Tab-separated table of C-alpha atoms in Angstrom:
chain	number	residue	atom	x	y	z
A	9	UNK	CA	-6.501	-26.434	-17.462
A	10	UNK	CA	-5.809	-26.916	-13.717
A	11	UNK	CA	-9.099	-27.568	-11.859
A	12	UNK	CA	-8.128	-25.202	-8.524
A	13	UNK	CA	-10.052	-25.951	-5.587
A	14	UNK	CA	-11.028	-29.516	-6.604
A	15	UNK	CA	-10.139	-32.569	-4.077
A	16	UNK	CA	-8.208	-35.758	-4.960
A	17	UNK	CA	-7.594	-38.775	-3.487
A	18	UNK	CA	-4.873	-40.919	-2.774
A	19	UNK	CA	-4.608	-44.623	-1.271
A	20	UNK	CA	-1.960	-45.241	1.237
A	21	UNK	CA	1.226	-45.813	-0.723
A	22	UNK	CA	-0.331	-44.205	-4.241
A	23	UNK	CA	2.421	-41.820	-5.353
A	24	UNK	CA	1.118	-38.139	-5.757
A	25	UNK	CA	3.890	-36.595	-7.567
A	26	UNK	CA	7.645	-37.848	-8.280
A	27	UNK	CA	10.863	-36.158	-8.256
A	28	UNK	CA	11.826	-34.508	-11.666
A	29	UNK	CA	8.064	-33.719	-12.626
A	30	UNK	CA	6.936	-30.827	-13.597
A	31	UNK	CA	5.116	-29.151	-11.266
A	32	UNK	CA	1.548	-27.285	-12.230
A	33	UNK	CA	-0.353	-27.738	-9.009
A	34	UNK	CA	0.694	-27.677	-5.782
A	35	UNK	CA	-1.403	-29.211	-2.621
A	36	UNK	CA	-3.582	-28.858	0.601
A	37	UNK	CA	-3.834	-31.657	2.991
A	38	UNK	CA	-7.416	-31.833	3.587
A	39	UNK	CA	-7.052	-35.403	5.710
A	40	UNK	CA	-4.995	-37.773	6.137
A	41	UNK	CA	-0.884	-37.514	5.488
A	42	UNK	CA	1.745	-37.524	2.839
A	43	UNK	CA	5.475	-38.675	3.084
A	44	UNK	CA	8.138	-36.316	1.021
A	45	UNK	CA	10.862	-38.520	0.159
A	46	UNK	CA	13.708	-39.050	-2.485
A	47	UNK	CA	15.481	-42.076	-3.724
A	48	UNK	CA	13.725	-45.912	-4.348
A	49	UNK	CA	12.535	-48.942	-1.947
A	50	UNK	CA	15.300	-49.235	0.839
A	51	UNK	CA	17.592	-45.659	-0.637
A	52	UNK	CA	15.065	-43.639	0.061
A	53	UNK	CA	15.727	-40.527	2.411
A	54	UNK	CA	12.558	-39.094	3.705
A	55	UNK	CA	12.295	-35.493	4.327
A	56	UNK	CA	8.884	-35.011	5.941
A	57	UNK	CA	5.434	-36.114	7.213
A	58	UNK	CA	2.937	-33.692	6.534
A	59	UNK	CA	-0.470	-33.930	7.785
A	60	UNK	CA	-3.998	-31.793	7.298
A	61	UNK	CA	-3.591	-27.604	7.071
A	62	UNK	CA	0.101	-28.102	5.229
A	63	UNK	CA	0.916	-27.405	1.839
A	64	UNK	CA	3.119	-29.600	-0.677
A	65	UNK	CA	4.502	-29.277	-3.899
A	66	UNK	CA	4.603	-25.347	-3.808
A	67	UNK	CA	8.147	-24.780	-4.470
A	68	UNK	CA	7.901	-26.234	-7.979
A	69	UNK	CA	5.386	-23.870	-8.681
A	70	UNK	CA	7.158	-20.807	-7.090
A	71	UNK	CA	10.178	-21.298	-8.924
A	72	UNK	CA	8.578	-23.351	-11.842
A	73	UNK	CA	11.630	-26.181	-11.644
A	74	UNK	CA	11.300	-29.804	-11.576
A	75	UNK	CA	10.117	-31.444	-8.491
A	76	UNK	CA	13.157	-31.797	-6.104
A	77	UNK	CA	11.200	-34.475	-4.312
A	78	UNK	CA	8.552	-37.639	-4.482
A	79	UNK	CA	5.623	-37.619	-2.525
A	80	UNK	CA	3.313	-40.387	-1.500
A	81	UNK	CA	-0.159	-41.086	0.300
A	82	UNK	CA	-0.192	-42.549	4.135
A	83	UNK	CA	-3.548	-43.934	4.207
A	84	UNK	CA	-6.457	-42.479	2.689
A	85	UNK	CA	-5.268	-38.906	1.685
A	86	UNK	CA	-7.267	-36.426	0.426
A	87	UNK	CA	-6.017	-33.073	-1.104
A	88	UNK	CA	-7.277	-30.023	-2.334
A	89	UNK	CA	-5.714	-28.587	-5.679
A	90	UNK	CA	-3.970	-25.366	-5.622
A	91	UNK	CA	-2.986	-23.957	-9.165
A	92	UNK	CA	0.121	-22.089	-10.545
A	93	UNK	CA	-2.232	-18.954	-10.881
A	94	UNK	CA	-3.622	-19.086	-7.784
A	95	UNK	CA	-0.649	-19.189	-5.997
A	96	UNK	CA	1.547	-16.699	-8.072
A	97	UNK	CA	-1.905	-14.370	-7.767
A	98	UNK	CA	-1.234	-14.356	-4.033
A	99	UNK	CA	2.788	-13.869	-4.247
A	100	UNK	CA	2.192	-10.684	-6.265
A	101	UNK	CA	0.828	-8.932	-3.664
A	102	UNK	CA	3.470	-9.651	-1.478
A	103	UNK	CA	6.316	-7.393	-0.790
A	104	UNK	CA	9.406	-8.340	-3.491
A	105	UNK	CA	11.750	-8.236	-0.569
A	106	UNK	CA	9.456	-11.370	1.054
A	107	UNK	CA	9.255	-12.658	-2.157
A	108	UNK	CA	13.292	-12.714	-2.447
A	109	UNK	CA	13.584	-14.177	0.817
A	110	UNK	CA	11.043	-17.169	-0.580
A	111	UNK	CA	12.499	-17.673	-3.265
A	112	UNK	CA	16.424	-17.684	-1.822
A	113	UNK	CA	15.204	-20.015	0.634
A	114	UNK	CA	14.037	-22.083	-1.590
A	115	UNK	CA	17.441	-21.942	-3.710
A	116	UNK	CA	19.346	-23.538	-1.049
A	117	UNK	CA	17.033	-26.040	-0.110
A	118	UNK	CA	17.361	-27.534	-3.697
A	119	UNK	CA	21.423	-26.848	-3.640
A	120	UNK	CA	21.040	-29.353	-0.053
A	121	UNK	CA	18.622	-31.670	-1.284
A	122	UNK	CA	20.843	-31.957	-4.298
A	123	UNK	CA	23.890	-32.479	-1.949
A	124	UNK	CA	21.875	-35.350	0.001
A	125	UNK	CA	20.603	-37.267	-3.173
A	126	UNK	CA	24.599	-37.356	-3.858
A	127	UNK	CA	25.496	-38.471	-0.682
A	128	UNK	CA	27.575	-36.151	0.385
A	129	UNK	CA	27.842	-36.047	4.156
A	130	UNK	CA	29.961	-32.829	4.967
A	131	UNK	CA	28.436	-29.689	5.528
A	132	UNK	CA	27.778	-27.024	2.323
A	133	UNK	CA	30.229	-24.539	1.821
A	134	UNK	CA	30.178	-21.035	2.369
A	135	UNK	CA	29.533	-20.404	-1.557
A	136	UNK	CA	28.367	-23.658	-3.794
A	137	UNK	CA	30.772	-24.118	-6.535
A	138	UNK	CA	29.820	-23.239	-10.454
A	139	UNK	CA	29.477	-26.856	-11.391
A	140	UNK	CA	26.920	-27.936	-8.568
A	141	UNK	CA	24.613	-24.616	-8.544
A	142	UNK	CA	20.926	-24.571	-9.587
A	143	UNK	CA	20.673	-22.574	-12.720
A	144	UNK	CA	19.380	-19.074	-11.836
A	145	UNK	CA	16.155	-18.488	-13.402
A	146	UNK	CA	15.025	-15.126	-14.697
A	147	UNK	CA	12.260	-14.533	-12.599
A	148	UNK	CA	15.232	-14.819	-9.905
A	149	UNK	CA	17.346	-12.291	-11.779
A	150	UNK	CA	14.298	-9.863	-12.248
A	151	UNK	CA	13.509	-10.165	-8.177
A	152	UNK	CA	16.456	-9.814	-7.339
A	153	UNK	CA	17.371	-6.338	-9.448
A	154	UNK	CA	14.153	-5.551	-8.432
A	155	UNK	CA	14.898	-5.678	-4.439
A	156	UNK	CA	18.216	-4.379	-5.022
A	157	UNK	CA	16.780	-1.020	-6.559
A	158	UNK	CA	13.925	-0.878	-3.824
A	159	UNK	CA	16.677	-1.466	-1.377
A	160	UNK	CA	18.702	1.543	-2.339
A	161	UNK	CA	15.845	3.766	-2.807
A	162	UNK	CA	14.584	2.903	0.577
A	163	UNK	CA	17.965	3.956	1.915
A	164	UNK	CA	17.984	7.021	-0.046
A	165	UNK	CA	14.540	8.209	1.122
A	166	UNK	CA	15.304	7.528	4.843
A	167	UNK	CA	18.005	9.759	4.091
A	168	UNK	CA	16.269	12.289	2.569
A	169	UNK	CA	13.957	12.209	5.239
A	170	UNK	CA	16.454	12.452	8.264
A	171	UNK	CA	18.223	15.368	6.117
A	172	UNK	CA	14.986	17.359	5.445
A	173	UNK	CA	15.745	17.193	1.961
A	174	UNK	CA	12.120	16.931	0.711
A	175	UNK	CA	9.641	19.787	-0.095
A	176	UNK	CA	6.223	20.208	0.554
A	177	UNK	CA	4.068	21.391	-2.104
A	178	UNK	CA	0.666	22.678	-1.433
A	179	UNK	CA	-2.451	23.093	-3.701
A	180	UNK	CA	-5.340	25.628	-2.929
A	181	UNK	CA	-8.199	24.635	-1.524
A	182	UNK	CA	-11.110	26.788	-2.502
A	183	UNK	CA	-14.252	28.126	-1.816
A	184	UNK	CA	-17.010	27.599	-4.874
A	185	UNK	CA	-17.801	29.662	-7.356
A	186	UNK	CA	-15.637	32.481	-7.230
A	187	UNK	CA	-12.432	30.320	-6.224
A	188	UNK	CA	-11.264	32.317	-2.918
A	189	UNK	CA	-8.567	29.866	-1.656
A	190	UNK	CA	-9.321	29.273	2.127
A	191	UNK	CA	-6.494	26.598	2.837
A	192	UNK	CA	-4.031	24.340	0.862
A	193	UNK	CA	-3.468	20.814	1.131
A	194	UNK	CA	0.197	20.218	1.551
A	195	UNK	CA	1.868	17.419	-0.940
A	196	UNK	CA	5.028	15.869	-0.154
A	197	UNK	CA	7.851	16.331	-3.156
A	198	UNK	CA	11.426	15.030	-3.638
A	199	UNK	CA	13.588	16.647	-5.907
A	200	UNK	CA	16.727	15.898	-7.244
A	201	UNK	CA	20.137	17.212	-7.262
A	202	UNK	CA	19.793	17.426	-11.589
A	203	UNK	CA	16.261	19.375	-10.768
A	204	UNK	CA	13.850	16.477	-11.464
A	205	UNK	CA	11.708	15.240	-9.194
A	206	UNK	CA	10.824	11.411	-7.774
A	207	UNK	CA	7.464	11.027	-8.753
A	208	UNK	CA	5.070	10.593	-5.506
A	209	UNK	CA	3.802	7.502	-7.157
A	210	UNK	CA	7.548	5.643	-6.700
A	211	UNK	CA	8.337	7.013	-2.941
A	212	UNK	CA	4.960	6.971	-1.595
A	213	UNK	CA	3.896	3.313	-2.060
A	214	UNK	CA	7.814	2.533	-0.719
A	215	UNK	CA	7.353	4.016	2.437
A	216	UNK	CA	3.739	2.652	3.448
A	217	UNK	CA	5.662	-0.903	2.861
A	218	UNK	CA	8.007	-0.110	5.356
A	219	UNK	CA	7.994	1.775	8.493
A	220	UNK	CA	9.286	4.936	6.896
A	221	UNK	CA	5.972	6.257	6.057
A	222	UNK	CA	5.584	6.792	9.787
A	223	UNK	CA	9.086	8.612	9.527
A	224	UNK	CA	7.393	10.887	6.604
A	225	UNK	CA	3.947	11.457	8.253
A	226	UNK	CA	5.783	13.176	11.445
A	227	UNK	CA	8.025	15.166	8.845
A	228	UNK	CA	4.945	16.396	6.789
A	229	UNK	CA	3.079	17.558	9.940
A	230	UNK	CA	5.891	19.227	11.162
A	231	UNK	CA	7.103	20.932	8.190
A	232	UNK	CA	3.037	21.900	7.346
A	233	UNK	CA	3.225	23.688	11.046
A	234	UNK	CA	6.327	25.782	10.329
A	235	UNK	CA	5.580	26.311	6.871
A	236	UNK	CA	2.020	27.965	7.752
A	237	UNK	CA	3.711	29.459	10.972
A	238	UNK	CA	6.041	31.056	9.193
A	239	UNK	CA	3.604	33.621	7.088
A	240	UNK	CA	2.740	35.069	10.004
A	241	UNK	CA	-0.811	36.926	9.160
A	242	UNK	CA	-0.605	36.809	5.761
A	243	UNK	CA	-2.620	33.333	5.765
A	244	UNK	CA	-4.568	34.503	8.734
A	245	UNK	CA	-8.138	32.348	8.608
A	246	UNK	CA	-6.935	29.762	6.260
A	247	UNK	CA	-5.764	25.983	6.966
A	248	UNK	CA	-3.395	23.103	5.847
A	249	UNK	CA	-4.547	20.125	5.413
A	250	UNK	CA	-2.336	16.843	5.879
A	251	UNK	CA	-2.731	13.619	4.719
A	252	UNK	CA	-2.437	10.509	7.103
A	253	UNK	CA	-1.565	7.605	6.048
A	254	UNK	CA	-3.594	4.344	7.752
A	255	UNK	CA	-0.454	2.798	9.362
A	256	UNK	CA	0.126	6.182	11.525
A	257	UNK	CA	-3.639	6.418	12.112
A	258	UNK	CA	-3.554	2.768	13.529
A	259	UNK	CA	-0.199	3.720	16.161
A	260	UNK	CA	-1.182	4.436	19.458
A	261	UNK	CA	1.022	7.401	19.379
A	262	UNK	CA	-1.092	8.897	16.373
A	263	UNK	CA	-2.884	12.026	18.511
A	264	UNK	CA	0.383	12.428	20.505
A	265	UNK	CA	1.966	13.018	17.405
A	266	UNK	CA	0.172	15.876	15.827
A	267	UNK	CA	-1.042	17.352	19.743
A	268	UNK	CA	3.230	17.580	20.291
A	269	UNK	CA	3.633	18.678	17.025
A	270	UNK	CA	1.012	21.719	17.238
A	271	UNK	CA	2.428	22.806	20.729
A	272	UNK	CA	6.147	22.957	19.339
A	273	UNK	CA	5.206	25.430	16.612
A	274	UNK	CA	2.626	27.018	17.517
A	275	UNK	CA	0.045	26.219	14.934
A	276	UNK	CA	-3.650	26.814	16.500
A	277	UNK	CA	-5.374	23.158	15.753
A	278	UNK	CA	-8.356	24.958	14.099
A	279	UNK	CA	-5.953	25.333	11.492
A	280	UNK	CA	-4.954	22.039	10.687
A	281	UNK	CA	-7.065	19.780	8.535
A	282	UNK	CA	-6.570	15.983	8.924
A	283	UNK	CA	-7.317	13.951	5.823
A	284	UNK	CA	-8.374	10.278	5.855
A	285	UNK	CA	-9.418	7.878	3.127
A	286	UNK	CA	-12.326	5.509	3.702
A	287	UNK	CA	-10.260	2.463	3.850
A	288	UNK	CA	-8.302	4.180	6.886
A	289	UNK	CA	-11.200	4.980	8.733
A	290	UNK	CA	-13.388	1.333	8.224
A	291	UNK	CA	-10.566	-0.534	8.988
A	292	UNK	CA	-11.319	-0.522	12.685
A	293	UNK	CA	-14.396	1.660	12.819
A	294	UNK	CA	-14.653	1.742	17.094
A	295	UNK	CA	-10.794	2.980	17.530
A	296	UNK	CA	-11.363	5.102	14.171
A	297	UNK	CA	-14.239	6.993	15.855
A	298	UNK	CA	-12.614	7.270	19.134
A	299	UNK	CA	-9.319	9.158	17.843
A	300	UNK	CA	-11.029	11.299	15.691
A	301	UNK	CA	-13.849	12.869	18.241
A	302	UNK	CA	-10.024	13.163	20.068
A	303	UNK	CA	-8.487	15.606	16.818
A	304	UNK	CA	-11.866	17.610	17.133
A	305	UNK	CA	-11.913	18.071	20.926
A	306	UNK	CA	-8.655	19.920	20.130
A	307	UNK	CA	-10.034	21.663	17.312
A	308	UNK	CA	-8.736	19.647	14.399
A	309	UNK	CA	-11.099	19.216	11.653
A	310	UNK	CA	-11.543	15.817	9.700
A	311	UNK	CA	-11.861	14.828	6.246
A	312	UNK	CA	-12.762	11.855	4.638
A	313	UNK	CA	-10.465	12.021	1.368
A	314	UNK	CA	-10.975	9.733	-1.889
A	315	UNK	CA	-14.786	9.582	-1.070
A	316	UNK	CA	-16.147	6.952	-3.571
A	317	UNK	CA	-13.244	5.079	-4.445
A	318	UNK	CA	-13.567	2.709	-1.260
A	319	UNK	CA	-16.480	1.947	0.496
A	320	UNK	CA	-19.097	4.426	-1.321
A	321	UNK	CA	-21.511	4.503	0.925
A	322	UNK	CA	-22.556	7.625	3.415
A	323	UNK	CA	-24.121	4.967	5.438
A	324	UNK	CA	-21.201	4.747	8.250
A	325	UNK	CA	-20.505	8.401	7.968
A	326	UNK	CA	-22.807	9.233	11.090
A	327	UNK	CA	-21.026	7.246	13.175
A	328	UNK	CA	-17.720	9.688	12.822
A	329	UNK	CA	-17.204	12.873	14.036
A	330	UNK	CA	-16.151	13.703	10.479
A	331	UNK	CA	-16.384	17.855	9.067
A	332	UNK	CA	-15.595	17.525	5.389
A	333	UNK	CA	-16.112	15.282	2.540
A	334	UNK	CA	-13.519	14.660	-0.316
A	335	UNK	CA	-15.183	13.909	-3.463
A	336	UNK	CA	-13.152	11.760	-5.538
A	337	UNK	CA	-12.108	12.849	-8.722
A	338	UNK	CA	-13.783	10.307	-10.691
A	339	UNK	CA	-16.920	12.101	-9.867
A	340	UNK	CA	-15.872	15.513	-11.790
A	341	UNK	CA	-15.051	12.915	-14.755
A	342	UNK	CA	-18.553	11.933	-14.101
A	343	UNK	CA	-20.202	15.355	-14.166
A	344	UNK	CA	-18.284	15.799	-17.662
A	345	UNK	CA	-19.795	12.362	-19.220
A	346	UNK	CA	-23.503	13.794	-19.056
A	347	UNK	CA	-26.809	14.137	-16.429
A	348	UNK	CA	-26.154	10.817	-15.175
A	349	UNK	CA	-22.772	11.803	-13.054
A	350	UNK	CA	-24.444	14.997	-12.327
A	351	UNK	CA	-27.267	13.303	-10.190
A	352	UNK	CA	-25.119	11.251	-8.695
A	353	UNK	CA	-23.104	14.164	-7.366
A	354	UNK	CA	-26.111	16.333	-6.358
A	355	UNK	CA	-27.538	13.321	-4.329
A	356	UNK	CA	-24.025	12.937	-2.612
A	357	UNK	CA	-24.193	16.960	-1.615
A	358	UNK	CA	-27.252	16.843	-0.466
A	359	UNK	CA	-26.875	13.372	2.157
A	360	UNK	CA	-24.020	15.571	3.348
A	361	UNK	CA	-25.454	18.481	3.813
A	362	UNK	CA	-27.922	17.035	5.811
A	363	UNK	CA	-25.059	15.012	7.881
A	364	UNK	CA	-23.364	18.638	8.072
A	365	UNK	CA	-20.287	17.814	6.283
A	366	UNK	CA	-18.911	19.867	4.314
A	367	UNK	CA	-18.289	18.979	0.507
A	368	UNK	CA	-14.969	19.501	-1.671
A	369	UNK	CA	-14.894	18.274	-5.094
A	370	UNK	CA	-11.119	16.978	-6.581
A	371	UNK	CA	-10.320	16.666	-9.328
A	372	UNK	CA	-11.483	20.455	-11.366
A	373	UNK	CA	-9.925	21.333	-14.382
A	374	UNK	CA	-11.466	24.247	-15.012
A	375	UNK	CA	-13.310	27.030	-13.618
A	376	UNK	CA	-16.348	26.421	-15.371
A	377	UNK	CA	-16.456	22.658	-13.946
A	378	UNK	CA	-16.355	24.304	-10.521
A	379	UNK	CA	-18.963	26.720	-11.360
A	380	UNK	CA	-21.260	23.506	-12.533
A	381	UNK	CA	-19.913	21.203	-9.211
A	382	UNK	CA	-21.169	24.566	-7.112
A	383	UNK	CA	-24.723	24.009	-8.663
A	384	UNK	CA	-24.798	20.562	-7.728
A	385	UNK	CA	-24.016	21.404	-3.941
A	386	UNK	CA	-20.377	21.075	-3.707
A	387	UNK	CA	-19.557	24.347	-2.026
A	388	UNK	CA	-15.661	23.908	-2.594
A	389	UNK	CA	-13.210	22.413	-4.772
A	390	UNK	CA	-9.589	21.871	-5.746
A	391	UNK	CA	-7.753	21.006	-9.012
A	392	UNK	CA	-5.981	21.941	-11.500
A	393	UNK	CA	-8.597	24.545	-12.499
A	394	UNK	CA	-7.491	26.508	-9.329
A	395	UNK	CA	-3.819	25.456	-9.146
A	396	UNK	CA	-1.117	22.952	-9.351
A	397	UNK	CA	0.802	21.744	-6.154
A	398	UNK	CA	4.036	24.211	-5.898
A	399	UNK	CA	6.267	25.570	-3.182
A	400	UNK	CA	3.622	28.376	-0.666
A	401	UNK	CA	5.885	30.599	-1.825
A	402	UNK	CA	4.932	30.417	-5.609
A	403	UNK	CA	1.209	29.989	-4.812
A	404	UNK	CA	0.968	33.102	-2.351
A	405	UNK	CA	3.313	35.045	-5.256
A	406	UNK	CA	0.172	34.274	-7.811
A	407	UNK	CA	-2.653	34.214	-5.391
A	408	UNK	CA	-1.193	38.419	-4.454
A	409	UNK	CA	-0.531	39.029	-8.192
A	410	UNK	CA	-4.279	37.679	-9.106
């Protein structure tokens, strides 16, 4: 097993790796320097010096090939191990559309290198021939059918965007124990022409890696506005609440955004709820607590969403101008294991009450669990217990009809 982290060295001239290896490890030049070369004695072609802070032998592990190249020692050289596992750990969490670009770079570098070790002067053609190109692996063939799908999806969300072909869907939010909605928090859908629906778990996550989620934010806001605007009095005294993602938090344009948006449709701000996650808020906590003291001079309240699944800790929470906390729904799952979840919850409610937030608990399934969450200080909730995201129209038919 591959020792990652641990430091070798190599005497000036001692050969660290040579060309056709296999390649497990790749390297970090901790001192000295290394000379990437291919070919023997006076045929050799060298590619490279590398010194300290640059890597070497990564593209063997990237692409798990043979080395494409011989490295040796200049001077005392010593390196610091990097393993297959290590690396790849790091590549997953990139973007697949980076990780094409990686790995087609490193594609034609072998299809050159191959043309040099063969002597060929000319320059590559437009499309290497059959004979002389790498073999494709399949991690290449999955990536790349991978990217290709993201690709189209991306384009067919921007479009669905630009067209105002999504729907909002918006789940009650209510007041504990009786269940008296007094707002909804307002989902974003996308259905299809056959009548099924892209699952918020696909389109979401695709537009926070690109700059469409800013795209979507704007369109959520503004559609929330008209949408509540457009009952008149019927929801007269009841809010929507929006959820912003961290990359439109972090634009300086964030409060011009919603301010613009609430002028052009007329939406009071005291009606508009602004949700945040924990992560959002701590990334930059001064800039965090600036902007949102700005949303409550207009009259915009603030939530804290997801509370307990990042930072779980009501430590910071004085230092922003927050009004409500989110209880994740892992902490109804809690209250349903036994006394243990149930303490945990009424020592939550009761920091926050003394902070003068306001608690909502996610996550109820039933009316009952609400009735217990009440008990334990949560004085509202939302869940399935009080109703699934749908269109406003469907929930204000069955909130009338209750």
């Amino acid at each position: 097993m591959v020792d990652a982290g641990q430091q070798r060295t190599y005497e000036d001239g001692e050969l660290v790796f040579a060309e056709s290896d296999a390649g497990d490890v790749a390297y970090l030049i901790d001192e000295g320097a290394v000379e990437v070369f291919t070919g023997h004695d006076d045929q050799r072609t060298v590619f490279a010096t590398l010194g300290p802070g640059e890597i070497v032998g990564e593209m063997a592990l990237i692409d798990t090939r043979p080395r494409s190249a011989s490295v040796r020692a200049i001077g005392t050289t010593k390196l610091t191990v990097i393993s297959r596992e290590g690396l790849n750990d790091r590549l997953e969490s990139v973007d697949p559309m980076v990780q094409l670009v990686l790995h087609s770079m490193l594609d034609r570098f072998r299809v050159a290198m191959h043309r040099v070790r063969s002597g060929e002067e000319e320059p590559a053609p437009r499309r290497v021939p059959e004979a002389e190109a790498l073999p494709n692996s399949p991690v290449n063939e999955a990536l790349r059918h991978g990217v290709l799908q993201q690709s189209r999806m991306e384009a067919r969300l921007r479009g669905a965007i630009a067209e105002d072909m999504l729907e909002l869907h918006y789940q009650p939010i209510v007041k504990l124990p009786l269940g008296k909605p007094v707002g909804y928090e307002a989902l974003a859908r996308w259905p299809q022409p056959d009548g099924g629906m892209i699952s918020p778990g696909e389109f979401i996550p695709l537009a926070e890696q690109t700059s469409l989620i800013l795209e979507l934010d704007a369109w959520v806001i503004r559609r929330a506005c008209i949408d509540f605007m457009a009952q008149g009095n019927r929801l007269r005294g009841q809010y929507v609440s929006i959820n912003l993602s961290g990359r439109q938090f972090a634009q300086s344009t964030a409060f011009e955004l919603v301010a613009s948006t609430l002028d052009a449709t007329g939406l009071p701000p005291e009606r508009l709820q602004i949700e945040l996650t924990e992560g959002v808020v701590m990334t930059n906590p001064a800039y965090a607590a600036e902007l949102l003291a700005e949303f409550q001079k207009l009259g915009i309240s603030i939530a804290i969403d997801d509370f307990g699944t990042g930072y779980s800790s009501l430590a910071y929470l004085h230092n922003f101008s927050a009004d409500v906390l989110k209880l994740d729904l892992s902490f109804a799952r809690e209250v349903r294991k036994g006394p243990s979840g149930a303490r945990i919850v009424r020592g939550i409610s009761a920091m926050a009450d003394e902070l003068g937030l306001r608690v909502v608990a996610e996550g109820i399934e039933a009316e009952a669990e609400g009735r217990q969450l009440y008990k334990l200080g949560c004085g509202w909730g939302q869940g399935f217990g009080f109703g699934r995201p749908r269109p406003l129209a469907q929930v204000l038919a069955d909130t009338t009809s209750a």
